[in-house]
mmCIF file of C-alpha atoms and ligand atoms in Angstrom:
data_model
loop_
_atom_site.group_PDB
_atom_site.id
_atom_site.type_symbol
_atom_site.label_atom_id
_atom_site.label_comp_id
_atom_site.label_asym_id
_atom_site.label_seq_id
_atom_site.Cartn_x
_atom_site.Cartn_y
_atom_site.Cartn_z
ATOM 1 C CA MET A 449 5.537 -27.285 2.782
ATOM 2 C CA THR A 450 8.249 -24.398 1.258
ATOM 3 C CA VAL A 451 6.399 -21.880 -0.967
ATOM 4 C CA ARG A 452 9.280 -20.926 -3.235
ATOM 5 C CA PHE A 453 8.459 -17.734 -4.668
ATOM 6 C CA GLY A 454 9.650 -15.745 -8.226
ATOM 7 C CA VAL A 455 10.634 -11.977 -7.783
ATOM 8 C CA VAL A 456 9.724 -9.727 -10.909
ATOM 9 C CA GLY A 457 11.350 -6.534 -10.643
ATOM 10 C CA CYS A 458 14.395 -6.191 -7.847
ATOM 11 C CA GLY A 459 14.886 -2.877 -7.240
ATOM 12 C CA ALA A 460 13.729 -1.179 -2.828
ATOM 13 C CA ILE A 461 11.174 -2.430 -2.072
ATOM 14 C CA GLY A 462 11.970 -6.213 -4.256
ATOM 15 C CA GLN A 463 15.618 -6.759 -2.757
ATOM 16 C CA GLU A 464 13.655 -6.680 0.872
ATOM 17 C CA HIS A 465 11.441 -8.574 0.518
ATOM 18 C CA ILE A 466 13.848 -11.070 -0.747
ATOM 19 C CA ARG A 467 15.937 -10.563 2.269
ATOM 20 C CA ARG A 468 12.614 -10.345 4.154
ATOM 21 C CA ILE A 469 12.210 -13.966 2.806
ATOM 22 C CA THR A 470 14.646 -15.208 3.112
ATOM 23 C CA ASN A 471 16.171 -13.799 6.734
ATOM 24 C CA THR A 472 13.613 -13.330 9.118
ATOM 25 C CA LEU A 473 10.140 -15.094 8.012
ATOM 26 C CA SER A 474 10.333 -18.710 8.295
ATOM 27 C CA GLY A 475 7.859 -20.953 5.157
ATOM 28 C CA GLY A 476 9.383 -19.156 2.367
ATOM 29 C CA LYS A 477 12.532 -19.283 -0.407
ATOM 30 C CA ILE A 478 13.311 -17.194 -3.449
ATOM 31 C CA VAL A 479 14.120 -19.376 -6.335
ATOM 32 C CA ALA A 480 13.928 -17.031 -9.231
ATOM 33 C CA VAL A 481 14.519 -14.029 -10.101
ATOM 34 C CA ASN A 482 13.670 -11.055 -12.918
ATOM 35 C CA ASP A 483 14.368 -7.690 -13.614
ATOM 36 C CA ILE A 484 14.062 -5.710 -16.360
ATOM 37 C CA ASN A 485 18.278 -4.878 -16.057
ATOM 38 C CA ALA A 486 19.264 -8.732 -16.203
ATOM 39 C CA ASP A 487 22.761 -7.959 -14.598
ATOM 40 C CA ASN A 488 20.523 -5.951 -11.973
ATOM 41 C CA ALA A 489 19.053 -9.215 -10.766
ATOM 42 C CA LYS A 490 22.698 -11.004 -11.372
ATOM 43 C CA SER A 491 24.248 -8.561 -9.025
ATOM 44 C CA VAL A 492 21.399 -9.034 -5.981
ATOM 45 C CA VAL A 493 21.246 -12.915 -6.551
ATOM 46 C CA GLN A 494 25.553 -12.866 -5.824
ATOM 47 C CA LYS A 495 24.464 -9.552 -3.302
ATOM 48 C CA LEU A 496 22.430 -11.817 -1.017
ATOM 49 C CA GLY A 497 24.244 -15.334 -1.498
ATOM 50 C CA LEU A 498 20.597 -17.037 -3.147
ATOM 51 C CA ASP A 499 20.418 -19.781 -4.679
ATOM 52 C CA ALA A 500 17.923 -18.569 -7.692
ATOM 53 C CA LYS A 501 18.209 -18.554 -11.243
ATOM 54 C CA VAL A 502 17.856 -15.471 -12.933
ATOM 55 C CA TYR A 503 15.558 -15.035 -15.451
ATOM 56 C CA GLU A 504 15.725 -13.070 -19.038
ATOM 57 C CA ASN A 505 12.171 -12.931 -19.336
ATOM 58 C CA GLY A 506 9.629 -11.911 -15.659
ATOM 59 C CA HIS A 507 6.523 -14.356 -18.094
ATOM 60 C CA ASP A 508 9.016 -17.510 -18.046
ATOM 61 C CA LEU A 509 10.157 -17.244 -14.687
ATOM 62 C CA ILE A 510 6.167 -17.305 -13.872
ATOM 63 C CA HIS A 511 5.522 -20.268 -15.571
ATOM 64 C CA ALA A 512 8.224 -22.316 -14.645
ATOM 65 C CA ALA A 513 7.195 -25.666 -12.827
ATOM 66 C CA ASP A 514 9.085 -24.907 -9.156
ATOM 67 C CA VAL A 515 7.652 -21.604 -9.059
ATOM 68 C CA ASP A 516 4.398 -21.947 -7.037
ATOM 69 C CA ALA A 517 4.233 -17.832 -5.592
ATOM 70 C CA VAL A 518 4.975 -14.940 -7.923
ATOM 71 C CA LEU A 519 6.523 -11.697 -6.172
ATOM 72 C CA VAL A 520 5.385 -8.239 -8.687
ATOM 73 C CA THR A 521 8.737 -5.399 -7.033
ATOM 74 C CA CYS A 522 9.582 -3.800 -10.058
ATOM 75 C CA TRP A 523 8.224 -0.652 -11.516
ATOM 76 C CA GLY A 524 3.973 0.205 -10.835
ATOM 77 C CA PRO A 525 3.620 0.424 -14.785
ATOM 78 C CA ALA A 526 4.733 -2.777 -15.400
ATOM 79 C CA HIS A 527 2.246 -5.051 -12.462
ATOM 80 C CA LYS A 528 -0.589 -5.265 -14.538
ATOM 81 C CA GLU A 529 1.798 -7.676 -17.500
ATOM 82 C CA PHE A 530 2.729 -9.299 -14.700
ATOM 83 C CA VAL A 531 0.370 -9.859 -12.289
ATOM 84 C CA LEU A 532 -2.116 -10.951 -15.291
ATOM 85 C CA SER A 533 0.334 -13.440 -16.276
ATOM 86 C CA ALA A 534 0.430 -15.637 -12.232
ATOM 87 C CA VAL A 535 -3.387 -15.368 -12.077
ATOM 88 C CA GLN A 536 -3.725 -17.286 -15.549
ATOM 89 C CA ALA A 537 -1.401 -18.833 -15.029
ATOM 90 C CA GLY A 538 -3.503 -20.539 -12.205
ATOM 91 C CA LYS A 539 -0.380 -18.297 -9.063
ATOM 92 C CA TYR A 540 -0.576 -17.242 -6.401
ATOM 93 C CA VAL A 541 1.166 -13.078 -6.384
ATOM 94 C CA PHE A 542 2.099 -10.882 -4.169
ATOM 95 C CA CYS A 543 1.583 -7.818 -5.419
ATOM 96 C CA GLU A 544 3.623 -4.126 -4.568
ATOM 97 C CA LYS A 545 1.202 -1.549 -4.514
ATOM 98 C CA PRO A 546 -0.083 -0.605 -7.132
ATOM 99 C CA LEU A 547 -2.409 -3.422 -9.018
ATOM 100 C CA ALA A 548 -2.451 -1.639 -11.927
ATOM 101 C CA THR A 549 -1.986 2.277 -12.872
ATOM 102 C CA THR A 550 -5.156 2.116 -13.997
ATOM 103 C CA ALA A 551 -9.067 0.686 -12.423
ATOM 104 C CA ASP A 552 -9.457 -0.552 -15.760
ATOM 105 C CA ASP A 553 -6.494 -2.579 -15.336
ATOM 106 C CA CYS A 554 -6.864 -3.319 -12.708
ATOM 107 C CA LEU A 555 -11.031 -5.144 -12.950
ATOM 108 C CA GLU A 556 -8.925 -7.068 -15.774
ATOM 109 C CA ILE A 557 -7.235 -8.519 -12.745
ATOM 110 C CA VAL A 558 -10.186 -9.645 -10.589
ATOM 111 C CA ALA A 559 -12.258 -10.908 -13.797
ATOM 112 C CA ALA A 560 -9.366 -13.070 -14.842
ATOM 113 C CA GLU A 561 -8.987 -13.861 -11.331
ATOM 114 C CA MET A 562 -12.894 -14.774 -11.001
ATOM 115 C CA LYS A 563 -12.423 -17.327 -13.749
ATOM 116 C CA GLN A 564 -10.219 -18.816 -11.759
ATOM 117 C CA GLY A 565 -12.720 -19.039 -9.375
ATOM 118 C CA LYS A 566 -9.946 -18.821 -6.454
ATOM 119 C CA HIS A 567 -7.970 -16.054 -4.363
ATOM 120 C CA LEU A 568 -4.238 -16.228 -6.249
ATOM 121 C CA VAL A 569 -3.867 -12.177 -5.854
ATOM 122 C CA GLN A 570 -2.701 -10.042 -2.143
ATOM 123 C CA VAL A 571 -1.515 -5.930 -2.749
ATOM 124 C CA GLY A 572 0.768 -4.156 -0.960
ATOM 125 C CA PHE A 573 -1.117 -2.389 1.238
ATOM 126 C CA MET A 574 0.462 -3.160 4.452
ATOM 127 C CA ARG A 575 -0.737 -0.559 7.042
ATOM 128 C CA ARG A 576 -3.669 -3.259 6.487
ATOM 129 C CA PHE A 577 -1.872 -5.729 9.076
ATOM 130 C CA ASP A 578 0.310 -2.592 11.118
ATOM 131 C CA LYS A 579 -0.669 -2.974 14.630
ATOM 132 C CA GLY A 580 -1.432 0.352 15.910
ATOM 133 C CA TYR A 581 -3.692 -0.191 12.990
ATOM 134 C CA VAL A 582 -5.165 -2.912 13.705
ATOM 135 C CA ALA A 583 -5.459 -2.423 17.535
ATOM 136 C CA LEU A 584 -8.063 0.386 16.361
ATOM 137 C CA LYS A 585 -9.690 -1.563 13.865
ATOM 138 C CA GLU A 586 -11.333 -3.918 16.401
ATOM 139 C CA ALA A 587 -11.533 -0.690 19.134
ATOM 140 C CA ILE A 588 -13.732 0.635 16.510
ATOM 141 C CA SER A 589 -15.151 -2.644 15.956
ATOM 142 C CA ALA A 590 -16.450 -2.799 19.269
ATOM 143 C CA GLY A 591 -18.296 -0.253 20.118
ATOM 144 C CA LYS A 592 -15.733 1.586 22.048
ATOM 145 C CA ILE A 593 -16.652 4.567 20.689
ATOM 146 C CA GLY A 594 -19.251 4.674 19.146
ATOM 147 C CA THR A 595 -20.567 4.700 15.480
ATOM 148 C CA PRO A 596 -18.312 6.582 13.531
ATOM 149 C CA LEU A 597 -19.102 10.049 12.296
ATOM 150 C CA MET A 598 -15.462 11.558 11.857
ATOM 151 C CA LEU A 599 -12.217 10.861 10.680
ATOM 152 C CA HIS A 600 -8.722 12.724 11.016
ATOM 153 C CA ALA A 601 -6.381 11.816 9.978
ATOM 154 C CA ALA A 602 -2.604 13.435 8.214
ATOM 155 C CA HIS A 603 -0.132 11.909 6.284
ATOM 156 C CA ARG A 604 3.483 14.221 6.478
ATOM 157 C CA ASN A 605 7.740 13.154 5.025
ATOM 158 C CA PRO A 606 10.024 15.730 6.201
ATOM 159 C CA THR A 607 11.183 16.149 2.730
ATOM 160 C CA VAL A 608 10.408 14.986 -0.853
ATOM 161 C CA ASP A 609 13.458 14.508 -4.266
ATOM 162 C CA ALA A 610 13.241 17.235 -7.324
ATOM 163 C CA ARG A 611 10.961 14.702 -9.056
ATOM 164 C CA TYR A 612 7.603 14.190 -7.520
ATOM 165 C CA SER A 613 5.124 15.862 -8.420
ATOM 166 C CA THR A 614 1.492 17.281 -7.039
ATOM 167 C CA ASP A 615 -0.656 14.186 -8.401
ATOM 168 C CA MET A 616 2.243 11.258 -6.488
ATOM 169 C CA ALA A 617 0.999 12.850 -3.092
ATOM 170 C CA ILE A 618 -2.371 11.036 -3.986
ATOM 171 C CA ASN A 619 -0.541 7.624 -6.413
ATOM 172 C CA ASP A 620 2.381 8.063 -4.085
ATOM 173 C CA THR A 621 1.822 9.047 -0.537
ATOM 174 C CA MET A 622 -2.091 8.997 0.305
ATOM 175 C CA ILE A 623 -2.896 5.769 -2.023
ATOM 176 C CA HIS A 624 -2.327 3.752 1.672
ATOM 177 C CA GLU A 625 -5.176 6.185 3.627
ATOM 178 C CA ILE A 626 -7.256 5.615 0.700
ATOM 179 C CA ASP A 627 -7.281 1.395 1.508
ATOM 180 C CA VAL A 628 -6.179 1.991 5.143
ATOM 181 C CA LEU A 629 -8.644 3.378 5.562
ATOM 182 C CA HIS A 630 -12.184 2.218 4.172
ATOM 183 C CA TRP A 631 -10.362 -0.906 5.322
ATOM 184 C CA LEU A 632 -10.515 0.355 8.728
ATOM 185 C CA LEU A 633 -13.986 1.799 8.918
ATOM 186 C CA ASP A 634 -16.077 -1.042 7.054
ATOM 187 C CA ASP A 635 -16.697 1.298 4.718
ATOM 188 C CA GLU A 636 -16.497 2.657 0.917
ATOM 189 C CA TYR A 637 -15.418 6.705 -0.685
ATOM 190 C CA VAL A 638 -17.714 7.834 -2.402
ATOM 191 C CA SER A 639 -16.682 11.702 -3.329
ATOM 192 C CA ALA A 640 -13.159 14.317 -2.870
ATOM 193 C CA GLN A 641 -12.543 17.338 -2.570
ATOM 194 C CA VAL A 642 -9.139 18.919 -2.484
ATOM 195 C CA VAL A 643 -8.588 21.990 -0.782
ATOM 196 C CA TYR A 644 -5.295 23.607 -0.562
ATOM 197 C CA PRO A 645 -3.553 25.758 2.249
ATOM 198 C CA ARG A 646 -1.597 28.147 2.483
ATOM 199 C CA LYS A 647 2.417 26.542 0.630
ATOM 200 C CA THR A 648 5.075 25.724 2.809
ATOM 201 C CA SER A 649 8.589 28.045 1.280
ATOM 202 C CA LYS A 650 10.010 24.634 1.854
ATOM 203 C CA ALA A 651 8.094 22.723 -1.164
ATOM 204 C CA ALA A 652 9.977 23.510 -4.590
ATOM 205 C CA PRO A 653 7.602 25.524 -7.291
ATOM 206 C CA HIS A 654 6.158 22.582 -9.556
ATOM 207 C CA LEU A 655 4.354 21.147 -5.862
ATOM 208 C CA ALA A 656 1.852 21.864 -4.679
ATOM 209 C CA ASP A 657 2.219 21.277 -0.292
ATOM 210 C CA PRO A 658 0.476 20.398 1.386
ATOM 211 C CA GLN A 659 -3.308 19.222 0.620
ATOM 212 C CA ILE A 660 -6.610 18.040 1.945
ATOM 213 C CA VAL A 661 -8.306 15.607 0.062
ATOM 214 C CA LEU A 662 -12.031 15.724 2.304
ATOM 215 C CA VAL A 663 -13.578 12.231 1.705
ATOM 216 C CA GLU A 664 -17.558 11.066 2.239
ATOM 217 C CA THR A 665 -17.854 7.650 2.792
ATOM 218 C CA LYS A 666 -20.795 5.570 1.785
ATOM 219 C CA LYS A 667 -22.661 5.788 5.945
ATOM 220 C CA GLY A 668 -21.942 9.201 5.298
ATOM 221 C CA VAL A 669 -18.655 9.354 7.497
ATOM 222 C CA ARG A 670 -16.504 12.495 6.573
ATOM 223 C CA ILE A 671 -12.698 12.344 6.477
ATOM 224 C CA ASP A 672 -10.425 15.063 6.218
ATOM 225 C CA VAL A 673 -6.401 13.717 4.849
ATOM 226 C CA GLU A 674 -3.523 15.835 5.720
ATOM 227 C CA ILE A 675 -0.919 15.116 3.406
ATOM 228 C CA PHE A 676 1.906 17.064 3.968
ATOM 229 C CA VAL A 677 4.704 16.176 2.500
ATOM 230 C CA ASN A 678 8.043 18.777 3.373
ATOM 231 C CA CYS A 679 6.781 19.294 7.061
ATOM 232 C CA ALA A 680 10.541 18.925 7.306
ATOM 233 C CA TYR A 681 10.598 17.032 10.613
ATOM 234 C CA GLY A 682 9.896 13.483 10.271
ATOM 235 C CA TYR A 683 7.444 11.045 8.956
ATOM 236 C CA ASP A 684 4.328 11.765 11.426
ATOM 237 C CA ILE A 685 1.081 8.794 11.056
ATOM 238 C CA LYS A 686 -1.619 10.281 12.118
ATOM 239 C CA CYS A 687 -5.215 8.914 12.624
ATOM 240 C CA GLU A 688 -8.442 10.200 13.983
ATOM 241 C CA VAL A 689 -11.714 9.123 14.384
ATOM 242 C CA VAL A 690 -14.217 10.456 16.181
ATOM 243 C CA GLY A 691 -17.751 8.833 16.821
ATOM 244 C CA GLU A 692 -20.405 9.374 18.833
ATOM 245 C CA THR A 693 -19.638 8.058 22.115
ATOM 246 C CA GLY A 694 -15.683 8.648 22.018
ATOM 247 C CA VAL A 695 -12.172 9.567 20.308
ATOM 248 C CA ALA A 696 -9.486 6.498 18.765
ATOM 249 C CA TYR A 697 -5.904 7.036 18.199
ATOM 250 C CA LEU A 698 -4.140 5.057 15.685
ATOM 251 C CA PRO A 699 -0.960 4.513 18.629
ATOM 252 C CA GLU A 700 2.456 6.551 17.919
ATOM 253 C CA PRO A 701 5.374 4.481 18.348
ATOM 254 C CA ALA A 702 7.061 3.510 20.458
ATOM 255 C CA THR A 703 9.733 5.230 21.444
ATOM 256 C CA VAL A 704 11.265 5.797 24.440
ATOM 257 C CA GLN A 705 9.855 9.050 26.268
ATOM 258 C CA LEU A 706 12.439 11.804 27.528
ATOM 259 C CA ARG A 707 12.224 13.576 30.652
ATOM 260 C CA SER A 708 15.918 15.998 29.547
ATOM 261 C CA GLU A 709 18.022 19.931 29.502
ATOM 262 C CA ALA A 710 14.569 21.034 30.788
ATOM 263 C CA ALA A 711 12.413 19.261 28.012
ATOM 264 C CA LEU A 712 10.479 15.819 28.324
ATOM 265 C CA ALA A 713 10.646 14.270 24.435
ATOM 266 C CA ARG A 714 9.539 11.907 22.285
ATOM 267 C CA PRO A 715 12.049 10.992 19.042
ATOM 268 C CA ILE A 716 9.506 11.060 15.817
ATOM 269 C CA LEU A 717 10.817 8.424 12.976
ATOM 270 C CA MET A 718 12.404 10.408 9.600
ATOM 271 C CA ASP A 719 11.810 7.694 7.427
ATOM 272 C CA TRP A 720 8.825 5.754 6.015
ATOM 273 C CA LYS A 721 10.642 2.218 5.901
ATOM 274 C CA ASP A 722 11.160 2.000 10.200
ATOM 275 C CA ARG A 723 7.474 3.739 9.933
ATOM 276 C CA PHE A 724 5.383 0.322 9.160
ATOM 277 C CA ILE A 725 8.223 -2.939 8.947
ATOM 278 C CA GLU A 726 6.896 -4.689 11.079
ATOM 279 C CA ALA A 727 3.919 -5.073 8.450
ATOM 280 C CA TYR A 728 6.025 -5.877 5.905
ATOM 281 C CA ASP A 729 7.134 -8.943 7.557
ATOM 282 C CA ILE A 730 4.091 -9.346 8.856
ATOM 283 C CA GLU A 731 1.804 -8.890 5.395
ATOM 284 C CA LEU A 732 4.386 -10.945 4.269
ATOM 285 C CA GLN A 733 4.924 -13.978 5.916
ATOM 286 C CA ALA A 734 0.312 -14.012 6.170
ATOM 287 C CA PHE A 735 1.136 -14.608 2.148
ATOM 288 C CA ILE A 736 2.965 -17.542 3.117
ATOM 289 C CA ASN A 737 0.880 -18.950 5.362
ATOM 290 C CA ALA A 738 -2.223 -18.213 3.625
ATOM 291 C CA VAL A 739 -0.580 -19.889 0.277
ATOM 292 C CA SER A 740 1.581 -22.674 1.657
ATOM 293 C CA THR A 741 -1.821 -24.258 3.395
ATOM 294 C CA GLY A 742 -3.785 -23.346 1.000
ATOM 295 C CA SER A 743 -6.180 -21.380 2.925
ATOM 296 C CA ARG A 744 -7.912 -17.820 1.882
ATOM 297 C CA LEU A 745 -5.218 -14.929 1.096
ATOM 298 C CA THR A 746 -6.758 -12.759 4.375
ATOM 299 C CA GLY A 747 -4.812 -9.979 2.533
ATOM 300 C CA PRO A 748 -5.967 -6.836 1.116
ATOM 301 C CA SER A 749 -6.976 -8.338 -2.989
ATOM 302 C CA SER A 750 -7.330 -7.881 -6.625
ATOM 303 C CA TRP A 751 -10.771 -5.043 -5.793
ATOM 304 C CA ASP A 752 -9.636 -3.530 -2.561
ATOM 305 C CA GLY A 753 -6.173 -2.765 -5.564
ATOM 306 C CA TYR A 754 -9.364 -1.473 -7.704
ATOM 307 C CA ALA A 755 -11.144 0.181 -5.457
ATOM 308 C CA ALA A 756 -7.737 2.410 -4.101
ATOM 309 C CA ALA A 757 -6.703 3.348 -8.333
ATOM 310 C CA LEU A 758 -10.283 4.067 -8.352
ATOM 311 C CA THR A 759 -10.491 6.032 -5.725
ATOM 312 C CA ALA A 760 -7.110 7.747 -6.771
ATOM 313 C CA ASP A 761 -8.460 8.958 -10.134
ATOM 314 C CA VAL A 762 -10.284 11.047 -8.811
ATOM 315 C CA CYS A 763 -8.172 12.589 -6.211
ATOM 316 C CA VAL A 764 -5.948 13.154 -8.908
ATOM 317 C CA LYS A 765 -8.567 14.708 -11.144
ATOM 318 C CA ALA A 766 -10.726 17.263 -7.582
ATOM 319 C CA GLN A 767 -6.893 18.042 -7.459
ATOM 320 C CA SER A 768 -7.643 19.631 -10.924
ATOM 321 C CA ARG A 769 -11.040 20.683 -9.984
ATOM 322 C CA PRO A 770 -9.549 22.062 -5.958
ATOM 323 C CA GLY A 771 -12.846 22.703 -4.414
ATOM 324 C CA GLU A 772 -15.527 20.860 -6.613
ATOM 325 C CA ILE A 773 -16.813 17.993 -5.249
ATOM 326 C CA LEU A 774 -16.664 14.653 -7.202
ATOM 327 C CA PRO A 775 -17.847 11.966 -7.030
ATOM 328 C CA ILE A 776 -16.344 8.003 -6.805
ATOM 329 C CA THR A 777 -18.903 5.732 -8.374
ATOM 330 C CA LEU A 778 -17.601 1.557 -7.490
ATOM 331 C CA LYS A 779 -18.771 -0.828 -9.224
ATOM 332 C CA GLU A 780 -20.285 -3.472 -6.891
ATOM 333 C CA CYS A 781 -18.440 -5.880 -5.378
ATOM 334 C CA PRO A 782 -18.661 -9.505 -6.264
ATOM 335 C CA GLU A 783 -20.060 -11.709 -3.366
ATOM 336 C CA PHE A 784 -16.089 -13.142 -4.332
ATOM 337 C CA TYR A 785 -15.089 -10.563 -2.648
ATOM 338 C CA LYS A 786 -17.250 -9.537 0.474
HETATM 339 P P1 LIG B 1154 12.204 0.751 -8.054
HETATM 340 O O1 LIG B 1154 13.804 0.492 -6.536
HETATM 341 O O2 LIG B 1154 12.534 1.959 -9.044
HETATM 342 O O3 LIG B 1154 12.393 -0.938 -8.227
HETATM 343 C C1 LIG B 1154 11.552 -1.164 -9.400
HETATM 344 C C2 LIG B 1154 12.506 -1.760 -10.238
HETATM 345 O O4 LIG B 1154 12.215 -2.958 -11.177
HETATM 346 C C3 LIG B 1154 14.041 -1.824 -10.801
HETATM 347 O O5 LIG B 1154 15.075 -2.336 -10.867
HETATM 348 C C4 LIG B 1154 13.869 -1.811 -12.496
HETATM 349 O O6 LIG B 1154 14.574 -1.476 -12.812
HETATM 350 C C5 LIG B 1154 12.853 -2.563 -12.406
HETATM 351 N N1 LIG B 1154 11.975 -2.876 -13.186
HETATM 352 C C6 LIG B 1154 10.919 -1.777 -13.761
HETATM 353 N N2 LIG B 1154 10.353 -2.665 -14.975
HETATM 354 C C7 LIG B 1154 10.828 -3.651 -15.510
HETATM 355 C C8 LIG B 1154 10.093 -5.006 -16.107
HETATM 356 N N3 LIG B 1154 9.253 -4.095 -17.003
HETATM 357 N N4 LIG B 1154 10.201 -5.955 -15.689
HETATM 358 C C9 LIG B 1154 11.152 -5.835 -15.066
HETATM 359 N N5 LIG B 1154 11.598 -5.232 -14.195
HETATM 360 C C10 LIG B 1154 11.079 -3.148 -13.735
HETATM 361 O O7 LIG B 1154 11.444 0.866 -7.500
HETATM 362 P P2 LIG B 1154 10.858 0.944 -5.535
HETATM 363 O O8 LIG B 1154 11.428 1.997 -4.481
HETATM 364 O O9 LIG B 1154 12.112 -1.197 -5.636
HETATM 365 O O10 LIG B 1154 9.288 0.388 -5.809
HETATM 366 C C11 LIG B 1154 8.956 -0.734 -7.113
HETATM 367 C C12 LIG B 1154 6.645 -0.943 -6.251
HETATM 368 O O11 LIG B 1154 6.721 -1.286 -5.011
HETATM 369 C C13 LIG B 1154 6.510 0.459 -6.734
HETATM 370 O O12 LIG B 1154 5.155 0.548 -7.461
HETATM 371 C C14 LIG B 1154 6.017 0.754 -5.526
HETATM 372 O O13 LIG B 1154 4.470 1.970 -4.752
HETATM 373 C C15 LIG B 1154 5.830 0.150 -4.396
HETATM 374 N N6 LIG B 1154 6.516 0.473 -2.951
HETATM 375 C C16 LIG B 1154 5.384 0.419 -2.522
HETATM 376 C C17 LIG B 1154 6.134 0.468 -0.741
HETATM 377 C C18 LIG B 1154 4.775 -0.251 0.420
HETATM 378 O O14 LIG B 1154 5.219 1.115 1.476
HETATM 379 N N7 LIG B 1154 4.501 -0.719 -0.202
HETATM 380 C C19 LIG B 1154 7.001 1.086 -0.420
HETATM 381 C C20 LIG B 1154 8.014 1.128 -1.907
HETATM 382 C C21 LIG B 1154 7.949 0.728 -3.194
HETATM 383 P P3 LIG B 1154 14.914 -0.208 -13.172
HETATM 384 O O15 LIG B 1154 15.503 0.320 -12.464
HETATM 385 O O16 LIG B 1154 16.390 -0.498 -14.693
HETATM 386 O O17 LIG B 1154 14.160 0.045 -14.389
#
């Protein structure tokens, strides 16, 4: 069965997902598009040569009889409205992160999904589909480093634009670590603390950069995440898990090593889009495969969306109380999501 997609939000990532469903992946087709700016949706249909109907209203698109699954790629504050509408209509929905901007809104989606009695939602935390993180998880689960004790992570961007604010370091940047690290360790977060190192001269006056977020898990693993968004030298993602008998590292992206001009060198990527490009393909293909076969979705669920939103809220609170350890109190995960 070909999965017929309706897309709500035709901006940057919306267009990228439309392109990959149309040109790269198999089993999916874009049949409907919507954007708050209808002219934008029309121009995307033209530009990408789609055979898709343009809807002025996202809810009409969701309810269209020929739409099997909804891709929610509009801006974050509008996600809840469209995800909820799709779930209530009994439709599958792939929602870019965040699932919703508050933990309570995520819980509303969780409740609606449980009422349908079927897993309908996948959240776009694509790192769970990155081959490097998958290999790292396999090594940990196979006991290659013994019981995990500590985890050191870094999320570095070469630069950010002037609109980037201190809380975005959590909500837009570290949110990916928040999701992938608890999945990696098969654990839950219980507390967070933020500390600020010396500030880089490259950061705008309003921005605290770098930051270190210290998180503890239920099993007692200590995680430190460095967020450094004006590191100047490249887009660099690090993850090192220290266990009782060994250490496991996230593999570096495959780039060519050069011996040249008296140096041994490997290029570092500059653009975040290049770092996880394959993971975006794999996550959406997994979604299409599950929808077309009626099997359970394997990606991050709406419960994971809730856990990420709540954790991010606590981390943002901790930013304004440097050094203070704040509790992260997640609700009990329902059997439905285990
Ligand atoms: P973007 O380029 O600004 O695109 C958002 C689009 O949605 C714009 O065309 C916007 O129109 C439209 N829109 C806004 N409100 C809408 C509404 N109520 N109904 C329908 N369309 C609406 O942003 P983006 O970079 O694509 O990001 C979109 C989402 O994807 C964000 O939540 C972002 O966090 C997420 N994202 C995730 C990743 C990842 O790594 N997983 C990467 C990038 C983005 P206007 O421009 O007219 O407002």
